[in-house]
C-alpha positions as a printed NumPy array, in Angstrom:
array([[  0.12 , -28.392,  54.854],
       [ -2.413, -26.568,  52.734],
       [ -2.278, -26.372,  48.943],
       [ -1.284, -22.748,  49.183],
       [  1.693, -23.63 ,  51.365],
       [  2.785, -26.432,  49.032],
       [  2.944, -24.072,  46.106],
       [  4.78 , -21.503,  48.141],
       [  7.265, -24.116,  49.333],
       [  8.031, -25.283,  45.828],
       [  8.682, -21.709,  44.86 ],
       [ 11.227, -21.328,  47.631],
       [ 13.05 , -24.496,  46.662],
       [ 13.247, -23.402,  43.016],
       [ 14.643, -20.027,  44.   ],
       [ 17.251, -21.603,  46.237],
       [ 18.418, -23.989,  43.524],
       [ 18.877, -21.115,  41.103],
       [ 20.929, -19.2  ,  43.629],
       [ 23.124, -22.219,  44.378],
       [ 23.676, -22.777,  40.686],
       [ 24.667, -19.178,  40.187],
       [ 27.096, -19.253,  43.113],
       [ 28.769, -22.434,  41.883],
       [ 29.939, -20.699,  38.711],
       [ 32.913, -18.414,  38.44 ],
       [ 30.704, -15.545,  39.616],
       [ 30.622, -14.271,  36.053],
       [ 27.706, -13.926,  33.692],
       [ 28.049, -15.81 ,  30.458],
       [ 29.317, -13.603,  27.662],
       [ 27.818, -15.628,  24.853],
       [ 24.135, -15.65 ,  23.871],
       [ 22.037, -18.657,  22.927],
       [ 20.705, -16.56 ,  20.025],
       [ 22.572, -15.716,  16.842],
       [ 23.183, -11.987,  17.216],
       [ 25.683, -11.748,  14.397],
       [ 24.779,  -8.885,  12.086],
       [ 24.253, -10.184,   8.585],
       [ 26.305,  -8.389,   5.928],
       [ 24.228,  -6.11 ,   3.722],
       [ 23.913,  -7.045,   0.101],
       [ 24.194,  -4.534,  -2.717],
       [ 20.381,  -4.447,  -2.884],
       [ 20.102,  -3.857,   0.869],
       [ 22.506,  -0.932,   0.635],
       [ 20.547,   0.516,  -2.295],
       [ 17.302,   0.274,  -0.288],
       [ 18.942,   1.974,   2.669],
       [ 20.223,   4.852,   0.528],
       [ 17.077,   5.379,  -1.564],
       [ 14.311,   4.546,   0.925],
       [ 15.366,   4.094,   4.531],
       [ 17.677,   7.059,   5.06 ],
       [ 15.72 ,   9.711,   3.131],
       [ 12.155,   8.53 ,   3.891],
       [ 12.385,   6.18 ,   6.893],
       [ 10.798,   3.403,   4.827],
       [ 12.139,  -0.131,   4.932],
       [ 11.679,  -2.513,   2.022],
       [ 11.693,  -6.224,   2.786],
       [ 11.629,  -9.125,   0.384],
       [ 12.892, -12.201,   2.225],
       [ 10.312, -14.769,   3.246],
       [  8.639, -13.97 ,   6.56 ],
       [  6.135, -16.542,   7.787],
       [  4.376, -13.948,   9.944],
       [  3.563, -11.9  ,   6.848],
       [  2.287, -14.842,   4.848],
       [ -1.245, -16.183,   4.489],
       [ -1.849, -19.639,   5.988],
       [ -4.575, -20.44 ,   3.465],
       [ -2.611, -19.242,   0.419],
       [  0.317, -20.54 ,  -1.609],
       [  2.755, -17.646,  -1.776],
       [  6.461, -17.315,  -2.416],
       [  9.078, -14.576,  -2.022],
       [ 10.177, -12.553,  -5.053],
       [ 13.3  , -13.186,  -7.05 ],
       [ 15.992, -10.825,  -5.798],
       [ 16.286,  -9.494,  -9.35 ],
       [ 12.613,  -8.417,  -9.244],
       [ 12.895,  -6.196,  -6.172],
       [ 14.973,  -3.226,  -7.316],
       [ 12.991,  -2.585, -10.548],
       [  9.762,  -2.625,  -8.524],
       [ 11.184,  -0.17 ,  -6.002],
       [ 12.531,   2.086,  -8.752],
       [  9.081,   2.309, -10.323],
       [  7.366,   2.973,  -6.991],
       [  9.85 ,   5.698,  -6.129],
       [  9.493,   7.399,  -9.494],
       [  5.71 ,   7.355,  -9.755],
       [  4.681,   7.578,  -6.097],
       [  7.423,   9.144,  -3.941],
       [  8.839,  11.562,  -6.504],
       [  5.335,  12.692,  -7.488],
       [  4.177,  13.5  ,  -3.964],
       [  7.542,  15.089,  -3.173],
       [  7.302,  17.374,  -6.2  ],
       [  3.77 ,  18.592,  -5.456],
       [  3.472,  18.116,  -1.69 ],
       [  6.95 ,  19.205,  -0.703],
       [ 10.225,  17.586,   0.297],
       [  8.915,  16.372,   3.659],
       [  5.478,  15.143,   2.614],
       [  6.305,  11.463,   2.197],
       [  8.826,  11.614,   5.047],
       [  6.008,  12.528,   7.443],
       [  3.173,  10.502,   5.921],
       [  4.168,   7.084,   4.66 ],
       [  3.964,   3.402,   5.427],
       [  7.133,   2.477,   7.286],
       [  7.523,  -0.843,   5.495],
       [  7.019,  -2.065,   1.947],
       [  6.974,  -5.84 ,   1.819],
       [  7.257,  -7.709,  -1.469],
       [  5.787, -11.066,  -2.428],
       [  6.731, -12.64 ,  -5.743],
       [  3.509, -14.55 ,  -6.379],
       [ -0.054, -13.533,  -7.032],
       [ -2.424, -13.665,  -4.056],
       [ -5.43 , -15.569,  -5.395],
       [ -8.72 , -15.632,  -3.511],
       [-11.085, -18.57 ,  -3.486],
       [-13.759, -16.497,  -5.25 ],
       [-11.501, -15.957,  -8.261],
       [-10.363, -12.426,  -7.43 ],
       [ -6.702, -11.396,  -7.121],
       [ -5.327,  -9.34 ,  -4.236],
       [ -2.751,  -6.945,  -5.653],
       [ -1.752,  -5.561,  -2.285],
       [ -2.868,  -4.951,   1.275],
       [ -2.026,  -2.639,   4.127],
       [ -1.309,  -3.359,   7.775],
       [ -2.668,  -0.548,   9.91 ],
       [ -1.123,   2.1  ,   7.701],
       [  2.353,   0.992,   8.778],
       [  3.03 ,  -1.644,   6.119],
       [  1.978,  -2.19 ,   2.517],
       [  2.439,  -5.643,   1.021],
       [  2.888,  -5.783,  -2.748],
       [  2.097,  -9.053,  -4.528],
       [  2.963, -10.375,  -8.035],
       [  6.368,  -8.656,  -7.99 ],
       [  7.82 , -11.333, -10.257],
       [  5.23 , -10.774, -12.974],
       [  5.43 ,  -7.067, -13.769],
       [  5.98 ,  -6.306, -17.44 ],
       [  7.855,  -3.006, -17.445],
       [  7.315,  -2.598, -21.178],
       [  3.547,  -2.65 , -20.71 ],
       [  1.842,   0.532, -19.511],
       [ -1.147,  -1.499, -18.309],
       [  1.07 ,  -3.816, -16.238],
       [  2.996,  -0.931, -14.659],
       [ -0.214,   0.914, -13.845],
       [ -1.776,  -2.177, -12.306],
       [  1.235,  -2.576, -10.03 ],
       [  1.412,   1.108,  -9.063],
       [ -2.348,   1.153,  -8.497],
       [ -1.75 ,  -0.769,  -5.269],
       [  0.544,   1.839,  -3.731],
       [ -1.599,   4.753,  -4.927],
       [ -4.769,   3.168,  -3.545],
       [ -3.295,   2.141,  -0.189],
       [ -1.579,   5.492,   0.258],
       [ -4.939,   7.244,  -0.066],
       [ -6.121,   5.144,   2.894],
       [ -3.097,   6.31 ,   4.888],
       [ -3.86 ,   9.938,   4.053],
       [ -7.507,   9.393,   5.058],
       [ -6.416,   7.929,   8.4  ],
       [ -4.363,  11.054,   9.041],
       [ -6.915,  13.55 ,   7.785],
       [-10.398,  12.156,   7.084],
       [-12.384,  12.967,   3.974],
       [-15.898,  14.437,   4.163],
       [-17.844,  11.212,   4.63 ],
       [-21.165,  13.023,   4.902],
       [-20.718,  14.759,   1.548],
       [-19.391,  11.571,  -0.052],
       [-22.254,   9.383,   1.175],
       [-24.783,  11.938,  -0.029],
       [-23.402,  11.76 ,  -3.571],
       [-22.807,   7.994,  -3.511],
       [-26.356,   7.258,  -2.364],
       [-27.976,   8.938,  -5.372],
       [-28.136,   5.623,  -7.202],
       [-26.87 ,   3.203,  -4.554],
       [-24.842,   0.189,  -5.529],
       [-22.521,  -0.79 ,  -2.662],
       [-22.317,  -4.56 ,  -2.449],
       [-20.215,  -7.298,  -0.857],
       [-20.352,  -9.198,  -4.157],
       [-18.674,  -6.404,  -6.115],
       [-16.376,  -8.948,  -7.78 ],
       [-19.181, -10.349,  -9.943],
       [-20.205,  -6.907, -11.218],
       [-19.299,  -5.589, -14.685],
       [-17.297,  -2.438, -15.26 ],
       [-19.934,  -0.725, -17.416],
       [-22.734,  -1.496, -14.961],
       [-20.679,  -0.094, -12.093],
       [-19.774,   3.011, -14.114],
       [-23.446,   3.654, -14.884],
       [-24.184,   3.522, -11.153],
       [-21.484,   6.115, -10.419],
       [-18.418,   4.014,  -9.579],
       [-15.062,   4.092, -11.364],
       [-14.52 ,   0.343, -10.812],
       [-16.518,  -2.592,  -9.43 ],
       [-14.208,  -2.695,  -6.388],
       [-15.229,   0.869,  -5.542],
       [-18.643,  -0.581,  -4.762],
       [-17.399,  -2.482,  -1.69 ],
       [-17.79 ,   0.48 ,   0.732],
       [-17.338,   4.237,   1.128],
       [-13.643,   4.107,   2.034],
       [-12.716,   1.852,  -0.876],
       [-14.837,   3.999,  -3.167],
       [-12.886,   7.117,  -2.191],
       [ -9.491,   5.416,  -2.511],
       [-10.409,   3.828,  -5.852],
       [-11.684,   7.137,  -7.227],
       [ -8.541,   9.037,  -6.247],
       [ -6.214,   6.29 ,  -7.507],
       [ -8.201,   6.028, -10.744],
       [ -7.461,   9.655, -11.574],
       [ -3.818,   9.446, -10.486],
       [ -3.249,   6.574, -12.921],
       [ -4.644,   8.294, -16.023],
       [ -4.01 ,  11.331, -18.146],
       [ -6.676,  14.03 , -18.462],
       [ -7.45 ,  12.811, -21.98 ],
       [ -7.966,   9.268, -20.702],
       [-10.173,  10.51 , -17.896],
       [-12.366,  12.477, -20.306],
       [-12.611,   9.522, -22.687],
       [-13.692,   7.327, -19.762],
       [-16.444,   9.776, -18.792],
       [-17.628,  10.084, -22.382],
       [-18.085,   6.317, -22.641],
       [-20.457,   6.17 , -19.661],
       [-23.945,   5.75 , -21.09 ],
       [-25.938,   6.759, -18.022],
       [-25.87 ,  10.545, -17.605],
       [-26.664,  10.416, -13.889],
       [-23.937,   7.85 , -13.242],
       [-21.468,  10.051, -15.125],
       [-22.496,  13.067, -13.051],
       [-22.009,  11.127,  -9.804],
       [-18.47 ,  10.161, -10.803],
       [-17.689,  13.758, -11.768],
       [-18.961,  14.912,  -8.354],
       [-16.732,  12.315,  -6.67 ],
       [-13.762,  13.624,  -8.652],
       [-14.563,  17.095,  -7.309],
       [-14.787,  15.841,  -3.725],
       [-11.367,  14.182,  -4.043],
       [ -9.947,  17.412,  -5.469],
       [-11.436,  19.403,  -2.569],
       [-10.07 ,  16.913,  -0.048],
       [ -6.488,  17.353,  -1.248],
       [ -6.864,  21.134,  -1.332],
       [ -8.558,  21.512,   2.054],
       [ -6.587,  18.908,   3.995],
       [ -3.133,  19.157,   2.429],
       [ -3.199,  22.412,   0.434],
       [ -2.304,  20.35 ,  -2.613],
       [ -3.456,  20.681,  -6.224],
       [ -4.807,  17.203,  -6.968],
       [ -4.632,  17.595, -10.732],
       [ -1.08 ,  18.92 , -10.552],
       [ -0.348,  15.74 ,  -8.605],
       [ -2.03 ,  13.712, -11.341],
       [ -0.044,  15.45 , -14.067],
       [  3.224,  14.822, -12.212],
       [  2.298,  11.151, -11.79 ],
       [  1.6  ,  10.902, -15.513],
       [  4.948,  12.513, -16.406],
       [  6.753,  10.141, -14.098],
       [  4.855,   7.165, -15.496],
       [  5.925,   8.099, -19.014],
       [  9.494,   8.464, -17.741],
       [  9.299,   4.906, -16.381],
       [  8.053,   3.653, -19.748],
       [ 11.011,   5.402, -21.379],
       [ 13.408,   3.648, -18.997],
       [ 14.298,   6.805, -17.094],
       [ 14.838,   5.308, -13.636],
       [ 17.104,   6.363, -10.782],
       [ 20.003,   3.955, -10.368]])
């Protein structure tokens, strides 16, 4: 008997044994499953998420530990349950409500990550930098340091919201791309993109035409950082920032980038970018005043 025939013969024996086993039962399929299919009861927080995020915007918000969403080389932990709702209230007020007001009722419904995942701890890199958030293919945004937000501190709230504003710009860019040719032409006037952006100083980066050192990592991050930078500041703060830049050419480059972001929102989404910024600022001040949707 050849090897091929041996394998074939084994296959026939296995099939026959399965059939005999099936026939020896009561000719009924088992009703029970080896898996736990019992639906877990929804907590008060789960119901709030469903009413405020899932039903109106088709966005899920998860906070329980999921090994598949962790980092094998990092020490992370899930957020306290008490940390989740305040974080979601702030995100809804400053991000969702802002885009809904200026972009229309369906804007976020059509263009949004379908999952927000929360981690309680900071995500520390080996080079000393801190990851505030990351995105998974535009479908999921993971928010870190949820347990450490100080809602009485404007700087702390802005740092947290910066993640969602920055990552959402990437999602918009994936849907409708920005003018990379025009952007690269402006960005190349003084150069400055570098993989070691994390060792660069703010003032040096500003003088080269970047709003933050992280903007120097590549074109896409530069665009997202520039847009998010404006969305997180009032007009007075933006003007004060520009005034403090010592290098006139670097200041001009940043101003040109601001204009390109403004044009992108107008051309691709028929949206007034500075009206969006003003709405975000109003909603940020509302958060600081404790005006949150229950």
